[in-house]
Amino acid sequence: MGLSSVLEWIYRSDQLSRISPDDLARIAALGLRTDYDLRTAEERVEAPDEVPPGVNTIWLDVLADAHQSAPAQLGKLLQDPKAANAALGGGKVEAMFVQGYRDFVSLPSARQGYRQLFIGLGRPDGQPAVLST
């Protein structure tokens, strides 16, 4: 079995919340079985995934071990311009994002999450799947 036959039905979404009924119908037509949600708890509460009935959502918080991840906290920071300027000004934002994206793949929670993701994708009943990031 070649790689292309194993990974044929994997989609990626930057958000699955606040979607229109027409878009939900289009998503349902994909026949998804699994929604792998890689977002933080805060991100999930703020904008929960909306998937068709019967889709199994598996939460894999790859940033669970991060103290403060800039990519995950950006929306919250930008709600207060003064706090955002203090936290992100003077070149700090670049360093925070570099570290945040390193954390996204290197933290123990990330390694565990990706392990679960790839094991799940390899299962016959794990696809078609969508990755929410």
Short mmCIF file of C-alpha atoms in Angstrom, two decimals:
data_model
loop_
_atom_site.label_atom_id
_atom_site.label_comp_id
_atom_site.label_asym_id
_atom_site.label_seq_id
_atom_site.Cartn_x
_atom_site.Cartn_y
_atom_site.Cartn_z
CA MET A 1 0.00 0.00 0.00
CA GLY A 2 1.54 3.31 -1.07
CA LEU A 3 1.49 6.49 0.97
CA SER A 4 -1.03 8.11 -1.36
CA SER A 5 -3.53 5.33 -0.68
CA VAL A 6 -3.11 5.76 3.08
CA LEU A 7 -3.47 9.54 3.23
CA GLU A 8 -6.08 10.25 0.58
CA TRP A 9 -8.83 11.70 2.72
CA ILE A 10 -7.29 14.19 5.10
CA TYR A 11 -8.46 17.79 5.12
CA ARG A 12 -7.21 20.81 7.08
CA SER A 13 -9.30 23.64 8.44
CA ASP A 14 -8.23 26.78 10.23
CA GLN A 15 -11.70 26.99 11.77
CA LEU A 16 -14.86 24.92 11.93
CA SER A 17 -16.97 27.32 13.96
CA ARG A 18 -19.64 29.77 12.96
CA ILE A 19 -20.10 28.03 9.64
CA SER A 20 -23.16 28.47 7.47
CA PRO A 21 -25.75 25.71 7.01
CA ASP A 22 -24.66 25.42 3.35
CA ASP A 23 -21.03 24.92 4.39
CA LEU A 24 -22.07 22.35 7.01
CA ALA A 25 -23.90 20.45 4.26
CA ARG A 26 -20.75 20.57 2.10
CA ILE A 27 -18.71 19.25 5.01
CA ALA A 28 -21.26 16.47 5.59
CA ALA A 29 -20.92 15.47 1.91
CA LEU A 30 -17.22 14.72 2.52
CA GLY A 31 -18.24 11.77 4.70
CA LEU A 32 -15.92 12.76 7.53
CA ARG A 33 -15.44 10.28 10.32
CA THR A 34 -13.00 12.17 12.52
CA ASP A 35 -12.24 15.78 13.48
CA TYR A 36 -8.77 16.02 15.06
CA ASP A 37 -8.79 19.32 16.97
CA LEU A 38 -5.23 20.49 17.74
CA ARG A 39 -6.27 23.74 19.45
CA THR A 40 -5.97 24.84 23.08
CA ALA A 41 -8.82 24.62 25.58
CA GLU A 42 -9.29 28.40 25.39
CA GLU A 43 -9.51 28.31 21.59
CA ARG A 44 -12.04 25.48 21.72
CA VAL A 45 -14.25 27.32 24.23
CA GLU A 46 -14.09 30.54 22.23
CA ALA A 47 -14.91 28.89 18.89
CA PRO A 48 -16.05 25.26 19.21
CA ASP A 49 -15.88 23.07 16.12
CA GLU A 50 -19.18 22.49 14.37
CA VAL A 51 -19.21 19.18 12.56
CA PRO A 52 -21.99 17.05 11.09
CA PRO A 53 -23.65 14.42 13.29
CA GLY A 54 -21.64 11.23 13.54
CA VAL A 55 -18.22 12.88 13.23
CA ASN A 56 -16.00 11.90 16.14
CA THR A 57 -14.06 14.89 17.50
CA ILE A 58 -10.73 14.04 19.13
CA TRP A 59 -9.08 16.87 21.05
CA LEU A 60 -5.28 16.86 20.91
CA ASP A 61 -4.11 20.05 22.67
CA VAL A 62 -0.58 20.16 21.30
CA LEU A 63 0.16 23.32 23.33
CA ALA A 64 -1.08 21.98 26.66
CA ASP A 65 2.44 22.11 28.12
CA ALA A 66 3.10 25.69 26.97
CA HIS A 67 3.03 28.41 29.60
CA GLN A 68 1.94 31.15 27.22
CA SER A 69 1.90 30.48 23.49
CA ALA A 70 1.77 33.66 21.41
CA PRO A 71 -0.06 32.09 18.45
CA ALA A 72 -2.76 30.69 20.72
CA GLN A 73 -3.06 33.87 22.84
CA LEU A 74 -3.01 36.46 20.05
CA GLY A 75 -6.77 37.07 19.96
CA LYS A 76 -6.88 37.62 23.71
CA LEU A 77 -3.88 39.95 23.64
CA LEU A 78 -5.32 42.11 20.88
CA GLN A 79 -8.45 42.85 22.92
CA ASP A 80 -6.38 45.22 25.05
CA PRO A 81 -4.17 47.42 22.82
CA LYS A 82 -2.01 48.69 25.71
CA ALA A 83 -1.34 45.20 27.01
CA ALA A 84 -0.71 43.99 23.45
CA ASN A 85 1.82 46.74 22.86
CA ALA A 86 3.61 45.96 26.12
CA ALA A 87 3.62 42.21 25.45
CA LEU A 88 4.36 42.32 21.73
CA GLY A 89 6.17 45.60 21.05
CA GLY A 90 9.86 46.16 20.51
CA GLY A 91 10.44 42.94 18.57
CA LYS A 92 9.02 40.68 21.28
CA VAL A 93 6.28 39.34 19.03
CA GLU A 94 8.73 37.80 16.58
CA ALA A 95 10.54 35.91 19.32
CA MET A 96 7.24 34.79 20.87
CA PHE A 97 5.96 33.45 17.57
CA VAL A 98 9.21 31.63 16.80
CA GLN A 99 9.01 29.93 20.20
CA GLY A 100 5.28 29.29 19.84
CA TYR A 101 5.70 27.51 16.54
CA ARG A 102 8.59 25.48 17.93
CA ASP A 103 6.38 24.53 20.87
CA PHE A 104 3.63 23.47 18.45
CA VAL A 105 5.79 20.53 17.39
CA SER A 106 8.32 19.98 20.19
CA LEU A 107 6.50 20.10 23.55
CA PRO A 108 5.73 16.78 25.22
CA SER A 109 2.02 17.51 24.70
CA ALA A 110 2.70 18.12 20.99
CA ARG A 111 4.64 14.90 20.57
CA GLN A 112 1.90 12.94 22.34
CA GLY A 113 -0.83 14.67 20.34
CA TYR A 114 0.84 14.02 16.99
CA ARG A 115 1.47 10.41 17.99
CA GLN A 116 -2.25 9.96 18.64
CA LEU A 117 -3.07 11.81 15.41
CA PHE A 118 -0.90 9.63 13.18
CA ILE A 119 -2.00 6.41 14.85
CA GLY A 120 -5.62 7.47 14.35
CA LEU A 121 -5.07 8.47 10.72
CA GLY A 122 -3.54 5.07 10.06
CA ARG A 123 -6.63 3.24 11.27
CA PRO A 124 -9.12 2.18 8.59
CA ASP A 125 -11.97 3.92 10.44
CA GLY A 126 -9.98 7.13 11.04
CA GLN A 127 -10.58 8.66 7.61
CA PRO A 128 -11.86 10.76 5.99
CA ALA A 129 -10.62 13.20 8.63
CA VAL A 130 -10.18 16.92 9.16
CA LEU A 131 -7.43 18.61 11.17
CA SER A 132 -8.55 21.76 13.04
CA THR A 133 -5.71 24.09 13.93
#
